[in-house]
Amino acid sequence: MGNRLSLLTVIAIAAVAMLAGALAQRTLERPAASESNFDAATVIPEPLSLPTFELSGVDGPITNTYFAGRWTVVFFGFSNCPDICPTTLATLASMAAEVRSSVPEVSVMFVSVDPERDTPDDADRYARFFDASFIGVTGSDAALRALTEPLGVLYIRVPQGDDGYTVDHTSSLLLINPDGQLSAVFSAPHDEAAIAADITALATAY
């Protein structure tokens, strides 16, 4: 357990460092944003363009064009996850039910970072178990890293004693705006009411 906690700590620190570096580069180009009253979101003053990517969904390729015209919360995990993933997706289901009265175009995308065990159908079925409107996608490691690495999202397979493995991964949620840009990050622990309020505020001001 101690080794796994250490690994999770390393992943968390590295993810924060990578994302902070990207944000710092943008921040140098403009004055710092004024303080805001967001309870859960770390808002990016100048939203970051997403890298070009292509993942696989049940109905075909999922690319940057998916995000056009909607607000999307993206969560990276895997269907065999024993704790963080089901808890987070349940929280997102409650969030979606709350926020859609004011922001009806909100979408949730679950990205499986375990393509060896999760097919696109597996990922989609798992996501829709929590809310029928959610979608699940995945892709090869190369396809996944084309999206995750520029955003500071990390995942790593951790061997287990039974010759199996688990996957340690970033637990933050990414909020993509209707122009397909990263607008905010929600770090764990996640509170559905706070996330809903922040998304509503961001969408209203957009």
Coordinates of C-alpha atoms in Angstrom, one line a residue:
M1 CA 0.0 0.0 0.0
G2 CA 2.8 2.4 0.9
N3 CA 4.4 1.9 -2.6
R4 CA 1.1 2.5 -4.3
L5 CA 0.5 5.7 -2.3
S6 CA 3.9 6.9 -3.2
L7 CA 3.3 6.2 -6.9
L8 CA -0.1 8.1 -6.7
T9 CA 1.7 11.0 -5.1
V10 CA 4.3 11.1 -7.9
I11 CA 1.6 11.0 -10.5
A12 CA -0.4 13.8 -8.9
I13 CA 2.7 16.0 -8.5
A14 CA 3.8 15.4 -12.1
A15 CA 0.3 16.1 -13.5
V16 CA 0.1 19.3 -11.6
A17 CA 3.6 20.3 -12.8
M18 CA 2.8 19.6 -16.4
L19 CA -0.4 21.5 -16.4
A20 CA 1.1 24.3 -14.4
G21 CA 3.8 24.7 -17.0
A22 CA 1.3 25.0 -19.8
L23 CA -0.7 27.5 -17.8
A24 CA 2.4 29.5 -16.9
Q25 CA 3.3 29.8 -20.6
R26 CA -0.1 31.3 -21.4
T27 CA -0.1 33.5 -18.3
L28 CA 3.2 35.1 -19.3
E29 CA 1.4 36.4 -22.4
R30 CA -1.2 38.4 -20.5
P31 CA -1.8 40.0 -17.1
A32 CA -2.9 37.7 -14.3
A33 CA -6.7 37.2 -14.0
S34 CA -8.5 38.8 -11.1
E35 CA -9.7 36.7 -8.2
S36 CA -13.1 35.0 -8.7
N37 CA -15.5 33.2 -6.5
F38 CA -15.4 29.7 -8.0
D39 CA -15.7 27.1 -5.4
A40 CA -14.3 24.0 -7.2
A41 CA -12.8 25.1 -10.5
T42 CA -9.3 26.3 -11.3
V43 CA -10.2 28.6 -14.2
I44 CA -7.8 29.1 -17.0
P45 CA -7.7 32.9 -17.8
E46 CA -6.9 32.2 -21.5
P47 CA -8.4 28.8 -22.4
L48 CA -5.9 26.3 -23.8
S49 CA -6.4 24.8 -27.3
L50 CA -6.6 21.0 -27.2
P51 CA -4.1 19.0 -29.2
T52 CA -5.3 17.3 -32.3
F53 CA -6.5 13.8 -31.3
E54 CA -8.6 10.9 -32.5
L55 CA -10.1 8.3 -30.1
S56 CA -12.6 5.5 -30.8
G57 CA -16.3 5.6 -29.8
V58 CA -19.0 3.1 -30.4
D59 CA -20.2 5.1 -33.4
G60 CA -16.8 5.8 -34.9
P61 CA -13.9 8.2 -34.4
I62 CA -14.1 10.9 -31.7
T63 CA -12.0 14.0 -32.5
N64 CA -11.8 17.6 -31.5
T65 CA -15.0 18.4 -33.4
Y66 CA -17.0 16.5 -30.7
F67 CA -16.6 19.5 -28.4
A68 CA -18.0 22.1 -30.7
G69 CA -21.1 23.8 -29.4
R70 CA -21.2 22.2 -26.0
W71 CA -19.6 22.2 -22.5
T72 CA -18.0 18.9 -21.8
V73 CA -16.5 17.4 -18.6
V74 CA -13.8 14.9 -19.5
F75 CA -12.8 12.2 -17.0
F76 CA -10.0 9.7 -17.5
G77 CA -10.3 6.3 -15.9
F78 CA -11.0 2.6 -16.6
S79 CA -13.9 0.3 -16.1
N80 CA -12.1 -2.1 -13.7
C81 CA -11.4 0.7 -11.3
P82 CA -12.5 -0.3 -7.8
D83 CA -13.2 3.1 -6.3
I84 CA -12.2 6.5 -7.8
C85 CA -13.9 5.9 -11.2
P86 CA -17.4 4.8 -10.1
T87 CA -17.4 7.4 -7.3
T88 CA -16.5 10.2 -9.7
L89 CA -18.9 9.1 -12.4
A90 CA -21.7 8.9 -9.8
T91 CA -20.8 12.4 -8.7
L92 CA -20.9 13.6 -12.4
A93 CA -24.3 12.0 -12.8
S94 CA -25.6 14.1 -9.9
M95 CA -23.9 17.1 -11.2
A96 CA -25.4 16.7 -14.7
A97 CA -28.9 16.3 -13.3
E98 CA -28.4 19.6 -11.4
V99 CA -26.7 21.7 -14.0
R100 CA -28.8 20.8 -17.1
S101 CA -31.7 23.0 -16.1
S102 CA -29.4 26.0 -16.7
V103 CA -26.8 24.6 -19.1
P104 CA -28.7 21.9 -21.1
E105 CA -25.8 21.3 -23.5
V106 CA -23.4 19.9 -20.8
S107 CA -21.9 16.6 -21.8
V108 CA -19.7 14.1 -19.9
M109 CA -17.0 12.1 -21.7
F110 CA -15.3 9.1 -20.0
V111 CA -12.0 8.2 -21.5
S112 CA -10.7 4.8 -20.7
V113 CA -6.9 4.7 -20.3
D114 CA -7.0 0.9 -20.2
P115 CA -7.4 -0.1 -23.9
E116 CA -6.0 -3.6 -23.3
R117 CA -9.2 -4.4 -21.3
D118 CA -11.7 -1.7 -22.4
T119 CA -13.0 -1.7 -25.9
P120 CA -15.0 1.4 -27.1
D121 CA -18.2 -0.6 -26.4
D122 CA -17.0 -1.4 -22.8
A123 CA -16.1 2.2 -22.1
D124 CA -19.4 3.5 -23.4
R125 CA -21.5 0.9 -21.6
Y126 CA -19.7 1.6 -18.4
A127 CA -20.2 5.4 -18.7
R128 CA -23.9 5.1 -19.6
F129 CA -24.5 2.9 -16.6
F130 CA -24.2 6.1 -14.5
D131 CA -26.1 8.4 -16.9
A132 CA -27.6 7.5 -20.3
S133 CA -26.3 10.7 -21.8
F134 CA -22.7 10.0 -21.0
I135 CA -20.3 8.7 -23.6
G136 CA -17.3 6.4 -23.2
V137 CA -14.3 6.3 -25.5
T138 CA -10.8 4.9 -25.7
G139 CA -7.9 4.4 -28.1
S140 CA -4.5 2.9 -28.4
D141 CA -1.8 4.2 -26.0
A142 CA -0.4 6.3 -28.7
A143 CA -3.8 7.9 -29.4
L144 CA -4.5 8.4 -25.7
R145 CA -1.1 10.0 -25.1
A146 CA -1.6 12.4 -28.0
L147 CA -4.4 13.9 -25.8
T148 CA -3.3 13.2 -22.3
E149 CA 0.3 14.3 -22.3
P150 CA -0.1 17.9 -23.5
L151 CA -2.8 18.3 -20.9
G152 CA -0.8 16.9 -18.0
V153 CA -3.0 13.9 -17.5
L154 CA -1.0 10.9 -16.5
Y155 CA -1.8 7.2 -16.2
I156 CA 0.4 4.2 -15.5
R157 CA -0.2 0.5 -15.3
V158 CA 0.8 -1.0 -11.9
P159 CA 1.4 -4.8 -11.8
Q160 CA -0.4 -6.8 -9.2
G161 CA 0.5 -10.1 -7.5
D162 CA -1.9 -12.2 -9.5
D163 CA -0.2 -11.3 -12.8
G164 CA -2.9 -8.7 -13.4
Y165 CA -2.6 -5.0 -13.1
T166 CA -4.4 -1.9 -12.1
V167 CA -4.1 1.6 -13.5
D168 CA -3.2 4.7 -11.5
H169 CA -4.4 7.8 -13.2
T170 CA -5.0 11.5 -12.8
S171 CA -8.4 12.0 -11.1
S172 CA -8.9 15.7 -12.1
L173 CA -11.8 16.6 -14.3
L174 CA -11.3 18.8 -17.4
L175 CA -13.9 21.3 -18.6
I176 CA -13.9 21.9 -22.3
N177 CA -15.7 24.9 -23.6
P178 CA -17.9 25.0 -26.8
D179 CA -14.8 26.2 -28.8
G180 CA -13.0 23.0 -27.9
Q181 CA -10.6 24.6 -25.4
L182 CA -9.7 23.7 -21.9
S183 CA -11.4 26.3 -19.7
A184 CA -11.1 24.9 -16.2
V185 CA -9.8 22.0 -14.1
F186 CA -11.7 20.4 -11.1
S187 CA -9.3 18.7 -8.7
A188 CA -10.4 15.9 -6.3
P189 CA -12.3 15.6 -4.1
H190 CA -15.2 16.4 -6.3
D191 CA -18.5 18.0 -5.0
E192 CA -21.4 17.9 -7.5
A193 CA -23.1 21.0 -6.2
A194 CA -19.9 23.1 -6.4
I195 CA -19.0 21.8 -9.9
A196 CA -22.5 22.5 -11.1
A197 CA -22.4 26.0 -9.8
D198 CA -19.1 26.7 -11.4
I199 CA -20.0 25.3 -14.8
T200 CA -23.2 27.4 -14.7
A201 CA -21.2 30.5 -13.9
L202 CA -18.7 29.8 -16.6
A203 CA -21.3 29.1 -19.2
T204 CA -23.3 32.2 -18.3
A205 CA -20.3 34.4 -18.6
Y206 CA -19.1 32.7 -21.8

